[in-house]
PDB file of N, CA and C in Angstrom:
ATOM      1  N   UNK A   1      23.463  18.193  11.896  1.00  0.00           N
ATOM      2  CA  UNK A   1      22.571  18.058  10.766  1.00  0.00           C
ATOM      3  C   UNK A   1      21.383  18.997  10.969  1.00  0.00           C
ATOM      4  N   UNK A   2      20.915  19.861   9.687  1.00  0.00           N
ATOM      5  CA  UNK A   2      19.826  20.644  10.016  1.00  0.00           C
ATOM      6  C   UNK A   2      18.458  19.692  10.285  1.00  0.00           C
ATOM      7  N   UNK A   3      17.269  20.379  10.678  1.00  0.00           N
ATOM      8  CA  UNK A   3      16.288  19.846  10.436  1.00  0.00           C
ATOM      9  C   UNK A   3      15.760  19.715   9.209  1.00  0.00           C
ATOM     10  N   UNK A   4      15.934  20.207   8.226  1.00  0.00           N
ATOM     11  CA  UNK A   4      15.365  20.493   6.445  1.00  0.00           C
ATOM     12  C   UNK A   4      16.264  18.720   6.355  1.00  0.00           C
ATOM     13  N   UNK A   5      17.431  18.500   6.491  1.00  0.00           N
ATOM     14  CA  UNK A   5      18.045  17.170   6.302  1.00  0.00           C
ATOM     15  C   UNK A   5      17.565  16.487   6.799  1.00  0.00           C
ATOM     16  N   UNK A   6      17.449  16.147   7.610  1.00  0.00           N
ATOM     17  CA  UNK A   6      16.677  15.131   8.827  1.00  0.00           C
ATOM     18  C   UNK A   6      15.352  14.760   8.147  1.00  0.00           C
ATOM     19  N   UNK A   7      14.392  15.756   7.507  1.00  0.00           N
ATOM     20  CA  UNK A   7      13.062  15.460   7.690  1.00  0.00           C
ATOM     21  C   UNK A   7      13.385  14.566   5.909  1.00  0.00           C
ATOM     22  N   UNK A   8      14.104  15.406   5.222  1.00  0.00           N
ATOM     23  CA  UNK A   8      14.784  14.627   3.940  1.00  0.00           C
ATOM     24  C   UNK A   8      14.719  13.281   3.561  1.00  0.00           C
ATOM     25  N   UNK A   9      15.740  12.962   4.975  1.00  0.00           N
ATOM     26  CA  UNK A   9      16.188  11.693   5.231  1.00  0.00           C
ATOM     27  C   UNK A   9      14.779  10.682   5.505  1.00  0.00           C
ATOM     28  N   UNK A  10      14.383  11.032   6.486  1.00  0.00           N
ATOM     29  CA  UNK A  10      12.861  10.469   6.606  1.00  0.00           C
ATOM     30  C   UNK A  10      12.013  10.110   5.717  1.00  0.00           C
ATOM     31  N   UNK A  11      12.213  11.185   5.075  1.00  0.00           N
ATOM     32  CA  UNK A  11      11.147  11.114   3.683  1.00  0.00           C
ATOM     33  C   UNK A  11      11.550  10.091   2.821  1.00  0.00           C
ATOM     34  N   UNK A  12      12.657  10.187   2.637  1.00  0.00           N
ATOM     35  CA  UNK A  12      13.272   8.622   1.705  1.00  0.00           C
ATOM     36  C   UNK A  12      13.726   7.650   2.569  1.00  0.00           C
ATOM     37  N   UNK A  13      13.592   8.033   3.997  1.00  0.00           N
ATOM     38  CA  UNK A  13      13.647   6.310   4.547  1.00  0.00           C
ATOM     39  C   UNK A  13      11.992   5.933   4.416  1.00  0.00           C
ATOM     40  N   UNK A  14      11.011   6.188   4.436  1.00  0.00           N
ATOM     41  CA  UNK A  14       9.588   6.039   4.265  1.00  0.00           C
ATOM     42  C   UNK A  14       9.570   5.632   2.563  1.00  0.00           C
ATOM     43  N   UNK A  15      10.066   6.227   1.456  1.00  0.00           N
ATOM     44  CA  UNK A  15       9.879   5.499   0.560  1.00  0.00           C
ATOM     45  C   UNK A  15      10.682   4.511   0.074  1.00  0.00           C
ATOM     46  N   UNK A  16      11.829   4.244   0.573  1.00  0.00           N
ATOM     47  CA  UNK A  16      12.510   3.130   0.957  1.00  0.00           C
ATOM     48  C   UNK A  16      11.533   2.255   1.739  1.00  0.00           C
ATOM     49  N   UNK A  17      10.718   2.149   2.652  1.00  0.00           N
ATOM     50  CA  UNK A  17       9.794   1.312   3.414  1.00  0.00           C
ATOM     51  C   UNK A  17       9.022   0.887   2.278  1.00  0.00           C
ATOM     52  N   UNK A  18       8.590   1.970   1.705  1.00  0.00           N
ATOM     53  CA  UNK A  18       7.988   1.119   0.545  1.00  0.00           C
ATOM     54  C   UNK A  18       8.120   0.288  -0.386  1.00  0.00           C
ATOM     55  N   UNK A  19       9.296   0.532  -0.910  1.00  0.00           N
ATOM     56  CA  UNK A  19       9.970  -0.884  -1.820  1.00  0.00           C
ATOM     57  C   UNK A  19      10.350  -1.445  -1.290  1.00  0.00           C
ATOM     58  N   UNK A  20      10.737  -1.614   0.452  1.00  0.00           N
ATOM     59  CA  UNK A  20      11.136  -2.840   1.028  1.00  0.00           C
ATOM     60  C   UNK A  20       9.899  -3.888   1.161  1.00  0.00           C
ATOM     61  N   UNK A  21       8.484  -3.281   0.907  1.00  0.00           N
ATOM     62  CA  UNK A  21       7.506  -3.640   1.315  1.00  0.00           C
ATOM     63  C   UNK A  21       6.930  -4.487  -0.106  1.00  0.00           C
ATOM     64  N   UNK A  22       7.148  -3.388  -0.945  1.00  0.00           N
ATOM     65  CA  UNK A  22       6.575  -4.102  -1.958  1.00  0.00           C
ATOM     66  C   UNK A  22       7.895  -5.458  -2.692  1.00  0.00           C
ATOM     67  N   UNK A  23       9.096  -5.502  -2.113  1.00  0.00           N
ATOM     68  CA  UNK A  23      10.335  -6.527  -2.917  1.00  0.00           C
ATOM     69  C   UNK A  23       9.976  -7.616  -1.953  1.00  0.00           C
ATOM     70  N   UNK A  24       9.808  -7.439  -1.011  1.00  0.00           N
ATOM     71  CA  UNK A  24       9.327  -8.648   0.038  1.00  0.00           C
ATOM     72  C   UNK A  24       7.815  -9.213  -0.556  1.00  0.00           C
ATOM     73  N   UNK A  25       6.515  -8.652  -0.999  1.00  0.00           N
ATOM     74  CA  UNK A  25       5.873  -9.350  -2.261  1.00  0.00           C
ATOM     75  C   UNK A  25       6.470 -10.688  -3.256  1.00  0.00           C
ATOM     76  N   UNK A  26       7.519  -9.816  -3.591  1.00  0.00           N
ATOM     77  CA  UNK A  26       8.115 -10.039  -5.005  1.00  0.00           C
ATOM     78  C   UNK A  26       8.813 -11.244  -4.604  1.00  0.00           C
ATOM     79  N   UNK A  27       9.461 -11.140  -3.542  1.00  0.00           N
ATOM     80  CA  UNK A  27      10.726 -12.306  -3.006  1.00  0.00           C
ATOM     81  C   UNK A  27      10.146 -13.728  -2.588  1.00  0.00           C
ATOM     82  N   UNK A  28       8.444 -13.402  -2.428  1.00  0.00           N
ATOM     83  CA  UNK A  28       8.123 -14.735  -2.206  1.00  0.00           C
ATOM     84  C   UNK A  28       7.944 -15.759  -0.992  1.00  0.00           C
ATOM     85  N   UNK A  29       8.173 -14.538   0.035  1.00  0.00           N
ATOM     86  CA  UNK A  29       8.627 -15.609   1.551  1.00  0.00           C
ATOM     87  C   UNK A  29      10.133 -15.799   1.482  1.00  0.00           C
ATOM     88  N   UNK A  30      10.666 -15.148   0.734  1.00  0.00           N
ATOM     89  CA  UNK A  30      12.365 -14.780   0.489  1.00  0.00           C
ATOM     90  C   UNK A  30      12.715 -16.196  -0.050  1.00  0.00           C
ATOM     91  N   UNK A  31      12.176 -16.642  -1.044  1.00  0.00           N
ATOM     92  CA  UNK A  31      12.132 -17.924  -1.810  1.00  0.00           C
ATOM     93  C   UNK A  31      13.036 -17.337  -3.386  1.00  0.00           C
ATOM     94  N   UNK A  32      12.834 -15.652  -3.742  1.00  0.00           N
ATOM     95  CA  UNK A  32      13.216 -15.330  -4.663  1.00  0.00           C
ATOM     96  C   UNK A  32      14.621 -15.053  -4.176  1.00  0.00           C
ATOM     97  N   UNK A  33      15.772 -15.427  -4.796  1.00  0.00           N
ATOM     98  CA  UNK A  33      17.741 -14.556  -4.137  1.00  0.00           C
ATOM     99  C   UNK A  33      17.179 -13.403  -4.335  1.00  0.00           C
ATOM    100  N   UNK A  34      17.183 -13.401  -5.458  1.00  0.00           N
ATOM    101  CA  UNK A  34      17.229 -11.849  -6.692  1.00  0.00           C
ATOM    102  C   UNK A  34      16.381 -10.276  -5.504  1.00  0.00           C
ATOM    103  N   UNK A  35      15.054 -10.895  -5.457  1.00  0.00           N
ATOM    104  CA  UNK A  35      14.369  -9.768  -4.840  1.00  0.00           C
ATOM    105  C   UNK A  35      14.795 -10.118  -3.445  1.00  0.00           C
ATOM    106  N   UNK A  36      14.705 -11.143  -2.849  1.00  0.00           N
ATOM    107  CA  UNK A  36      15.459 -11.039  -1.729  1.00  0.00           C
ATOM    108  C   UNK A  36      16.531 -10.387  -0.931  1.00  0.00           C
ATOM    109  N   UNK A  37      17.260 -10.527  -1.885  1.00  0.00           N
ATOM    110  CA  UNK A  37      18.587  -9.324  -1.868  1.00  0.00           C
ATOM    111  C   UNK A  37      18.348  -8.134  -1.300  1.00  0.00           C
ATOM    112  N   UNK A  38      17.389  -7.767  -2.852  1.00  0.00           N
ATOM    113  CA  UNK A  38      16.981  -6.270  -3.065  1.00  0.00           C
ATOM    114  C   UNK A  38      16.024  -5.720  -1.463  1.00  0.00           C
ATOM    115  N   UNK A  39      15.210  -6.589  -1.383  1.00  0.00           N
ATOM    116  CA  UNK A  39      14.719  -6.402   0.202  1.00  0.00           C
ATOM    117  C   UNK A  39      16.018  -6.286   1.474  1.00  0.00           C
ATOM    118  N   UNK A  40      16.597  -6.813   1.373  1.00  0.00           N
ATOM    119  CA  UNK A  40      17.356  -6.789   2.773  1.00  0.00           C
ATOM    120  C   UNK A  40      18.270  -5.481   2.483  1.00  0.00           C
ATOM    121  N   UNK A  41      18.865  -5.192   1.527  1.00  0.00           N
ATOM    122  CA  UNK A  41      19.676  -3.929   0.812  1.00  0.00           C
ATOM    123  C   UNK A  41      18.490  -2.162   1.256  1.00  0.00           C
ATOM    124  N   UNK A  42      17.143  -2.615   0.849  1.00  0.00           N
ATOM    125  CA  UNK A  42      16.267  -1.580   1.059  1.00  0.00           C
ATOM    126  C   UNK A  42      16.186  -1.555   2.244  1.00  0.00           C
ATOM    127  N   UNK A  43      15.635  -2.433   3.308  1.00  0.00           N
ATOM    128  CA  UNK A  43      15.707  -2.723   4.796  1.00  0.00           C
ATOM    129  C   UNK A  43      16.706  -2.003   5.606  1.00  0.00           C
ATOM    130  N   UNK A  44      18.438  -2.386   5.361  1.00  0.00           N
ATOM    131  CA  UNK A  44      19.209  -1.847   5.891  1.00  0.00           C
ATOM    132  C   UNK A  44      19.580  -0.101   5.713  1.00  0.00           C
ATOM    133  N   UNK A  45      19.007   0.070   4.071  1.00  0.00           N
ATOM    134  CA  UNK A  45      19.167   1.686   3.774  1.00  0.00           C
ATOM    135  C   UNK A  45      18.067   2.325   4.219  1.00  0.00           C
ATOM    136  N   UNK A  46      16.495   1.890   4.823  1.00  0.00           N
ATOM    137  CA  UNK A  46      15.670   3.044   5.355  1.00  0.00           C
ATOM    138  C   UNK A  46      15.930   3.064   6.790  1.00  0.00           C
ATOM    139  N   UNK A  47      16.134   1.879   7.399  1.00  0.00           N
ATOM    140  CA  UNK A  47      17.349   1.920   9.010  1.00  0.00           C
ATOM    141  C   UNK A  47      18.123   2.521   9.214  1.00  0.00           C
ATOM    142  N   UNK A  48      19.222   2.792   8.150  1.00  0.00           N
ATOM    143  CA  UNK A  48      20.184   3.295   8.458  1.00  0.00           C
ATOM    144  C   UNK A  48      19.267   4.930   8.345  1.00  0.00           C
ATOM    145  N   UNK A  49      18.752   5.505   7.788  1.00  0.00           N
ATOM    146  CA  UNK A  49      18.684   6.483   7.147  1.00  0.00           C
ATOM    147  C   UNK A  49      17.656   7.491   8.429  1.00  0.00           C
ATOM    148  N   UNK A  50      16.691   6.324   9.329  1.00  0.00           N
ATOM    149  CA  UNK A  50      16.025   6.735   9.685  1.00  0.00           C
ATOM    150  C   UNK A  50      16.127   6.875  11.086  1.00  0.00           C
ATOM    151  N   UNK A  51      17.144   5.959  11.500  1.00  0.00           N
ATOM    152  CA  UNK A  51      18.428   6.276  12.455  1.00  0.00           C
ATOM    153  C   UNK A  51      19.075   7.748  12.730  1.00  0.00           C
ATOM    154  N   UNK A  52      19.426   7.995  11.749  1.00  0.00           N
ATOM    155  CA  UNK A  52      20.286   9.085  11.436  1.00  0.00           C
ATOM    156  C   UNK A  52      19.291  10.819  11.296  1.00  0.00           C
ATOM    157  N   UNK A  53      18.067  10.493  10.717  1.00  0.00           N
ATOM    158  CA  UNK A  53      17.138  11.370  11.138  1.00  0.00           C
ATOM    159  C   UNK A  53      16.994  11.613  12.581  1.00  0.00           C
ATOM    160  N   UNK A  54      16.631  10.675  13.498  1.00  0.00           N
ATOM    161  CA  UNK A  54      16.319  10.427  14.663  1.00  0.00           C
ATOM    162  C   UNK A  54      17.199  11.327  15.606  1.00  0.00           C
ATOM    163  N   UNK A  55      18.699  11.469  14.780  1.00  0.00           N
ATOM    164  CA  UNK A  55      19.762  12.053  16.197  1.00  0.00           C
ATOM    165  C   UNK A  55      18.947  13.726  16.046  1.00  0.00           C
ATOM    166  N   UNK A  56      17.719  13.814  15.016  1.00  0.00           N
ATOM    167  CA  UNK A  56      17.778  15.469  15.124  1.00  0.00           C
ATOM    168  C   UNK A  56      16.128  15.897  15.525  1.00  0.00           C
ATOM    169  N   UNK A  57      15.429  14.932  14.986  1.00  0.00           N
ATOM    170  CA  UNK A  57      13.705  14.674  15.023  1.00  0.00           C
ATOM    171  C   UNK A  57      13.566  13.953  16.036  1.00  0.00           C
ATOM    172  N   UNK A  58      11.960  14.389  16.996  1.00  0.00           N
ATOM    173  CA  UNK A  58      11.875  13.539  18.189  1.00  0.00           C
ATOM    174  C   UNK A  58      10.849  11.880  17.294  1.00  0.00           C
ATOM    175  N   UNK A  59      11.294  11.214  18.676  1.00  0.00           N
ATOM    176  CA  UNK A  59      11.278   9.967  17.592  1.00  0.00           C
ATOM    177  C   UNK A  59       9.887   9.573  17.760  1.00  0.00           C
ATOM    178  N   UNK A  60       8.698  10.137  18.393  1.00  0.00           N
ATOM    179  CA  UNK A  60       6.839   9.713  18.453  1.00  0.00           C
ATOM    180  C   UNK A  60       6.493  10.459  16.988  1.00  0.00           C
ATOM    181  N   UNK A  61       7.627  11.838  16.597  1.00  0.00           N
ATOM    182  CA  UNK A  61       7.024  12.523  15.186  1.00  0.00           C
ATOM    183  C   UNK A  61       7.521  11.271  14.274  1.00  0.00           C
ATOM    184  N   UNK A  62       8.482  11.361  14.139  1.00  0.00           N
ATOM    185  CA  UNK A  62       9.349  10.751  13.144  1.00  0.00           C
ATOM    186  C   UNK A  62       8.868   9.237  12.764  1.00  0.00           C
ATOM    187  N   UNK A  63       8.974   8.336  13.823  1.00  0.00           N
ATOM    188  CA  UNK A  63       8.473   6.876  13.690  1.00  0.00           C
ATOM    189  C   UNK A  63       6.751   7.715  13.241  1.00  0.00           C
ATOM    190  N   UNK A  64       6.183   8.144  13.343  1.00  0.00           N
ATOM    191  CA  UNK A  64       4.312   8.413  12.706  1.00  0.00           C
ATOM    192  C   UNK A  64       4.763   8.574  11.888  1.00  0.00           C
ATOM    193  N   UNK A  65       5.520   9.338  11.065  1.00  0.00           N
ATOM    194  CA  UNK A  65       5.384   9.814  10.031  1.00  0.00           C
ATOM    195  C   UNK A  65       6.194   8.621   8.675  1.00  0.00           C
ATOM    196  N   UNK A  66       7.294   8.317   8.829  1.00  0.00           N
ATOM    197  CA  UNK A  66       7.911   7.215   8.613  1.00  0.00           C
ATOM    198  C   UNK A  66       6.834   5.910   8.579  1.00  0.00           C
ATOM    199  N   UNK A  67       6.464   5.679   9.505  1.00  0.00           N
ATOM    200  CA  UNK A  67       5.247   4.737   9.401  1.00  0.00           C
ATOM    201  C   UNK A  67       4.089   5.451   8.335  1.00  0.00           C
ATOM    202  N   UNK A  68       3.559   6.329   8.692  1.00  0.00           N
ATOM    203  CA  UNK A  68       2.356   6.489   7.562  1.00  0.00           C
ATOM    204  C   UNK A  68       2.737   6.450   6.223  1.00  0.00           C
ATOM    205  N   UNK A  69       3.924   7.424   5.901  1.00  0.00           N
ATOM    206  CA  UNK A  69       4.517   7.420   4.630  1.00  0.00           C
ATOM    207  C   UNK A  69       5.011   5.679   4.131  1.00  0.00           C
ATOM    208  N   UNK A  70       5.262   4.909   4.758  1.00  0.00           N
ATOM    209  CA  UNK A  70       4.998   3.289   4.528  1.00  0.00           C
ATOM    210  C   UNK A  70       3.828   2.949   4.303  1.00  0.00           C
ATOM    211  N   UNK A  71       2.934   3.440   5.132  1.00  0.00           N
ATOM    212  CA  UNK A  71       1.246   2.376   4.770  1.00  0.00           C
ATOM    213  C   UNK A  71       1.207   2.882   4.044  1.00  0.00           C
ATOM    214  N   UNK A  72       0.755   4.245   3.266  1.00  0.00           N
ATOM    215  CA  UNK A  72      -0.028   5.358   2.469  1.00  0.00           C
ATOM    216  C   UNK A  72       1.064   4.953   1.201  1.00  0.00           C
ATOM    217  N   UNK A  73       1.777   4.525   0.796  1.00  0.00           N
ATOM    218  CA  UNK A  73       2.872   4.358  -0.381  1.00  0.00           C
ATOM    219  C   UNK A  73       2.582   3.043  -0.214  1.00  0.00           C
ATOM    220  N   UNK A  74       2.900   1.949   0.238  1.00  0.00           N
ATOM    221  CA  UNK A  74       2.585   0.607   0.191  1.00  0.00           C
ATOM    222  C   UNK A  74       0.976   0.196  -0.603  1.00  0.00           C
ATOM    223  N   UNK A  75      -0.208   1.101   0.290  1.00  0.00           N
ATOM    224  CA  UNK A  75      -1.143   0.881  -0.405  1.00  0.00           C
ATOM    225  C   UNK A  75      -0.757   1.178  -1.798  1.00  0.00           C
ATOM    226  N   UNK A  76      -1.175   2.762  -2.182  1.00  0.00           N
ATOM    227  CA  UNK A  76      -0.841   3.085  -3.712  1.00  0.00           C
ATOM    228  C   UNK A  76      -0.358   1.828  -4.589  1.00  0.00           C
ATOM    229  N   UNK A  77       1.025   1.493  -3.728  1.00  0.00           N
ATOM    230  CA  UNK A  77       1.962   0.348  -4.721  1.00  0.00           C
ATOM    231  C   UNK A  77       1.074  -1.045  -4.997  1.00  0.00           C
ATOM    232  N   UNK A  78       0.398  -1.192  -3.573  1.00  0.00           N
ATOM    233  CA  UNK A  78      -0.647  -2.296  -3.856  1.00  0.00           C
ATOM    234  C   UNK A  78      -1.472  -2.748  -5.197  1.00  0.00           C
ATOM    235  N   UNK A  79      -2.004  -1.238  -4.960  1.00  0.00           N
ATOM    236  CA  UNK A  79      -3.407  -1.398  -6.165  1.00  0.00           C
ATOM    237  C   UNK A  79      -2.588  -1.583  -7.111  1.00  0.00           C
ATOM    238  N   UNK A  80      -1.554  -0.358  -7.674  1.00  0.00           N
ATOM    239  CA  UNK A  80      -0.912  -0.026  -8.448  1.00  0.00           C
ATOM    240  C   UNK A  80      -0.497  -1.519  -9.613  1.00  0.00           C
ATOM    241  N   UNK A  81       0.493  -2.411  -8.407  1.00  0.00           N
ATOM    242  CA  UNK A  81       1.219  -3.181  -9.115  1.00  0.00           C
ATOM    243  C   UNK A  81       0.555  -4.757  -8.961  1.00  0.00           C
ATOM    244  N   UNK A  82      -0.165  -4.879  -8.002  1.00  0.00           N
ATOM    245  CA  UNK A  82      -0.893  -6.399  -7.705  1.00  0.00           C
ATOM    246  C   UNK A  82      -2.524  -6.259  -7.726  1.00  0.00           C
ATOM    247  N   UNK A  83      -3.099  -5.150  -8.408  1.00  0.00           N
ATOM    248  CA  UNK A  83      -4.493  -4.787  -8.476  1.00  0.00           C
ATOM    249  C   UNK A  83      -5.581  -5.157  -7.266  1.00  0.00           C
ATOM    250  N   UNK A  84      -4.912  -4.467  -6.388  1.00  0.00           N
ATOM    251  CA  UNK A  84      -5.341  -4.911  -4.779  1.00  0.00           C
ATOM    252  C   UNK A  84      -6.433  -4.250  -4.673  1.00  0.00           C
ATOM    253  N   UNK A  85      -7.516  -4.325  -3.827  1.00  0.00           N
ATOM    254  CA  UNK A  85      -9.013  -3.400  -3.889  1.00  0.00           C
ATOM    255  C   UNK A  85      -8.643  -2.075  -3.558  1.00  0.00           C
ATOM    256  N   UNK A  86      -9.286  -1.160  -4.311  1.00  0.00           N
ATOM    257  CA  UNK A  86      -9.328   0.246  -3.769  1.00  0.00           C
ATOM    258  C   UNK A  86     -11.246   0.438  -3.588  1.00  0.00           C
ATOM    259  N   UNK A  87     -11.517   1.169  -2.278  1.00  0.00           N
ATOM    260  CA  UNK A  87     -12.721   1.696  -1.548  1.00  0.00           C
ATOM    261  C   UNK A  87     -12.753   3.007  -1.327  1.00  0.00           C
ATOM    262  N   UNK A  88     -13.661   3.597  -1.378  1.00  0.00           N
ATOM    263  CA  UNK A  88     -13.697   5.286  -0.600  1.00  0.00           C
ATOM    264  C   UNK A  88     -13.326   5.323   0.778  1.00  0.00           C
ATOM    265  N   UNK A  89     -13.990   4.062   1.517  1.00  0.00           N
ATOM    266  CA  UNK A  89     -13.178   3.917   2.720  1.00  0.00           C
ATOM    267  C   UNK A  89     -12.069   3.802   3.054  1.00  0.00           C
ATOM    268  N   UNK A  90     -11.570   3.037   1.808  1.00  0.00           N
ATOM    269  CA  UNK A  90      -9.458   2.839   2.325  1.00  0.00           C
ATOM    270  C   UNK A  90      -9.165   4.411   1.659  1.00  0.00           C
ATOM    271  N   UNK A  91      -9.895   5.173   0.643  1.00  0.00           N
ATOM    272  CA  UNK A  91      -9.005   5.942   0.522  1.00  0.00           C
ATOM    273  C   UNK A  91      -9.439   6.959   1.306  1.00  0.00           C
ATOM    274  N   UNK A  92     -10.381   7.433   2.239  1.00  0.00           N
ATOM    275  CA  UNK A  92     -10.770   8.212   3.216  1.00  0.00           C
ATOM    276  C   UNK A  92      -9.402   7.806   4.712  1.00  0.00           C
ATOM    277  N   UNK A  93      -9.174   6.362   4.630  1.00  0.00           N
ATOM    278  CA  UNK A  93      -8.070   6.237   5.737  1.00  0.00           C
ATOM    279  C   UNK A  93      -7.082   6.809   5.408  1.00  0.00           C
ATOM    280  N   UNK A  94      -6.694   6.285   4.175  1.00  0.00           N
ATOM    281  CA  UNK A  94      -5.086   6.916   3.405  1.00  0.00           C
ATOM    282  C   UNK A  94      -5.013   8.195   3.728  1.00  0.00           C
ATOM    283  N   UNK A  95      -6.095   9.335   3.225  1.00  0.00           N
ATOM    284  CA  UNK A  95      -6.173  10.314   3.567  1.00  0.00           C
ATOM    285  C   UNK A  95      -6.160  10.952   5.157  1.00  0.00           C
ATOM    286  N   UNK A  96      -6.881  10.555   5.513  1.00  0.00           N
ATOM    287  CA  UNK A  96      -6.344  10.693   7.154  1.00  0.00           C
ATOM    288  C   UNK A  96      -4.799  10.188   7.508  1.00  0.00           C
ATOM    289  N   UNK A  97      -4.152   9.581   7.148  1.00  0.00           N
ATOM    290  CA  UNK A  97      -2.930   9.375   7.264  1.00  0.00           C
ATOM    291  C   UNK A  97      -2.338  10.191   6.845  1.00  0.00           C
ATOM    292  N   UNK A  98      -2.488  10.549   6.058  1.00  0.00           N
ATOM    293  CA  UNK A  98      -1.961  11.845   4.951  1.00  0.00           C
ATOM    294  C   UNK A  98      -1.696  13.165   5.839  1.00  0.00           C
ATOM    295  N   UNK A  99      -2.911  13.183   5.904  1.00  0.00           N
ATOM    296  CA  UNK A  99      -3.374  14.834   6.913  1.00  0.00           C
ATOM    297  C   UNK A  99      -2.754  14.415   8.265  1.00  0.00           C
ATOM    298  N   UNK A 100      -2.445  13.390   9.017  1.00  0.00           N
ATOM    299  CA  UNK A 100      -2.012  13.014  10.199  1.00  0.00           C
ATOM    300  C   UNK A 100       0.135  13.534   9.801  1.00  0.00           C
ATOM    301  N   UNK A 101       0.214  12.889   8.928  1.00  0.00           N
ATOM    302  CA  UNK A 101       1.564  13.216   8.281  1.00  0.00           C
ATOM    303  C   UNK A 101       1.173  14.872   8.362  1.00  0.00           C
ATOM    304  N   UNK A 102       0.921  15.770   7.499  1.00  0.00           N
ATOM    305  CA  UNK A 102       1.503  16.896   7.250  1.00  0.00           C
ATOM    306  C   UNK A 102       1.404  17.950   8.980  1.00  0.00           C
ATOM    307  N   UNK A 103      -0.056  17.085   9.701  1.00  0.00           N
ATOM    308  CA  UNK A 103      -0.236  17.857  10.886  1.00  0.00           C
ATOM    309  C   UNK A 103       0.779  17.581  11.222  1.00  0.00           C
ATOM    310  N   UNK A 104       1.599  16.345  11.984  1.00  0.00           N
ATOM    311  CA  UNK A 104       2.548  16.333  12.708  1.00  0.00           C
ATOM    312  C   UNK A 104       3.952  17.052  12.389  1.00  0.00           C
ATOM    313  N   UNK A 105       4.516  17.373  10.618  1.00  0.00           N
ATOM    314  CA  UNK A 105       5.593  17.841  10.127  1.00  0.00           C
ATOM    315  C   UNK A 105       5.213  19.412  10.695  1.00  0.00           C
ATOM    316  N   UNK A 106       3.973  19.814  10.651  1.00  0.00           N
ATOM    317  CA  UNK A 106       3.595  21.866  11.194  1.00  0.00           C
ATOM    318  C   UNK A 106       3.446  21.554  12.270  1.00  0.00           C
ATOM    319  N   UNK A 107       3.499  20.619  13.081  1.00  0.00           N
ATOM    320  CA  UNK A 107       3.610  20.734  14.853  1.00  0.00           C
ATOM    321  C   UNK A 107       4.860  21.173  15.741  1.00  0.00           C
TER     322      UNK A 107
END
């Protein structure tokens, strides 16, 4: 697998993290089947996906980046869909996450 695939894969196992993040909201303490489902279905496809990145990316880049691209999309989805607080401070962190993401992809 090239690296251009690999980092691909990452990239949509990270926004996969995010709707696993935000259906687990939705599911209730997994009280909902319906979103419940949909969580464990998202769960197993950014695993599998980010697994499979891993045989080509070293895994201190990959897990940072995978992780930030989860917090930094999770927030967004936060405010977005459950009108969660937004601050200059959370978005000064986001942003450092951000810039922590693109440093590590040019490292």
């Amino acid at each position: 697998m090239s690296q251009s695939l690999a980092w691909l894969m990452l990239v949509i196992a990270g926004a996969l993290d995010v709707g696993w993040a935000i259906s687990m909201k939705y599911a209730e303490g997994y009280t909902r089947a319906s979103w419940s489902m949909v969580s464990i279905v998202l769960l197993a496809s950014f695993v599998v996906l980010l697994g499979r990145a891993l045989k080509v990316l070293e895994v201190g880049v990959a897990y940072s980046v995978w992780t930030g691209i989860g917090a930094a999309g999770t927030f967004v989805m936060g405010v977005a869909l459950f009108g969660e607080t937004m601050s200059a401070m959370k978005l000064a962190g986001i942003a450092l996450v951000l810039m922590g993401i693109v440093a590590l992809k040019l490292a």
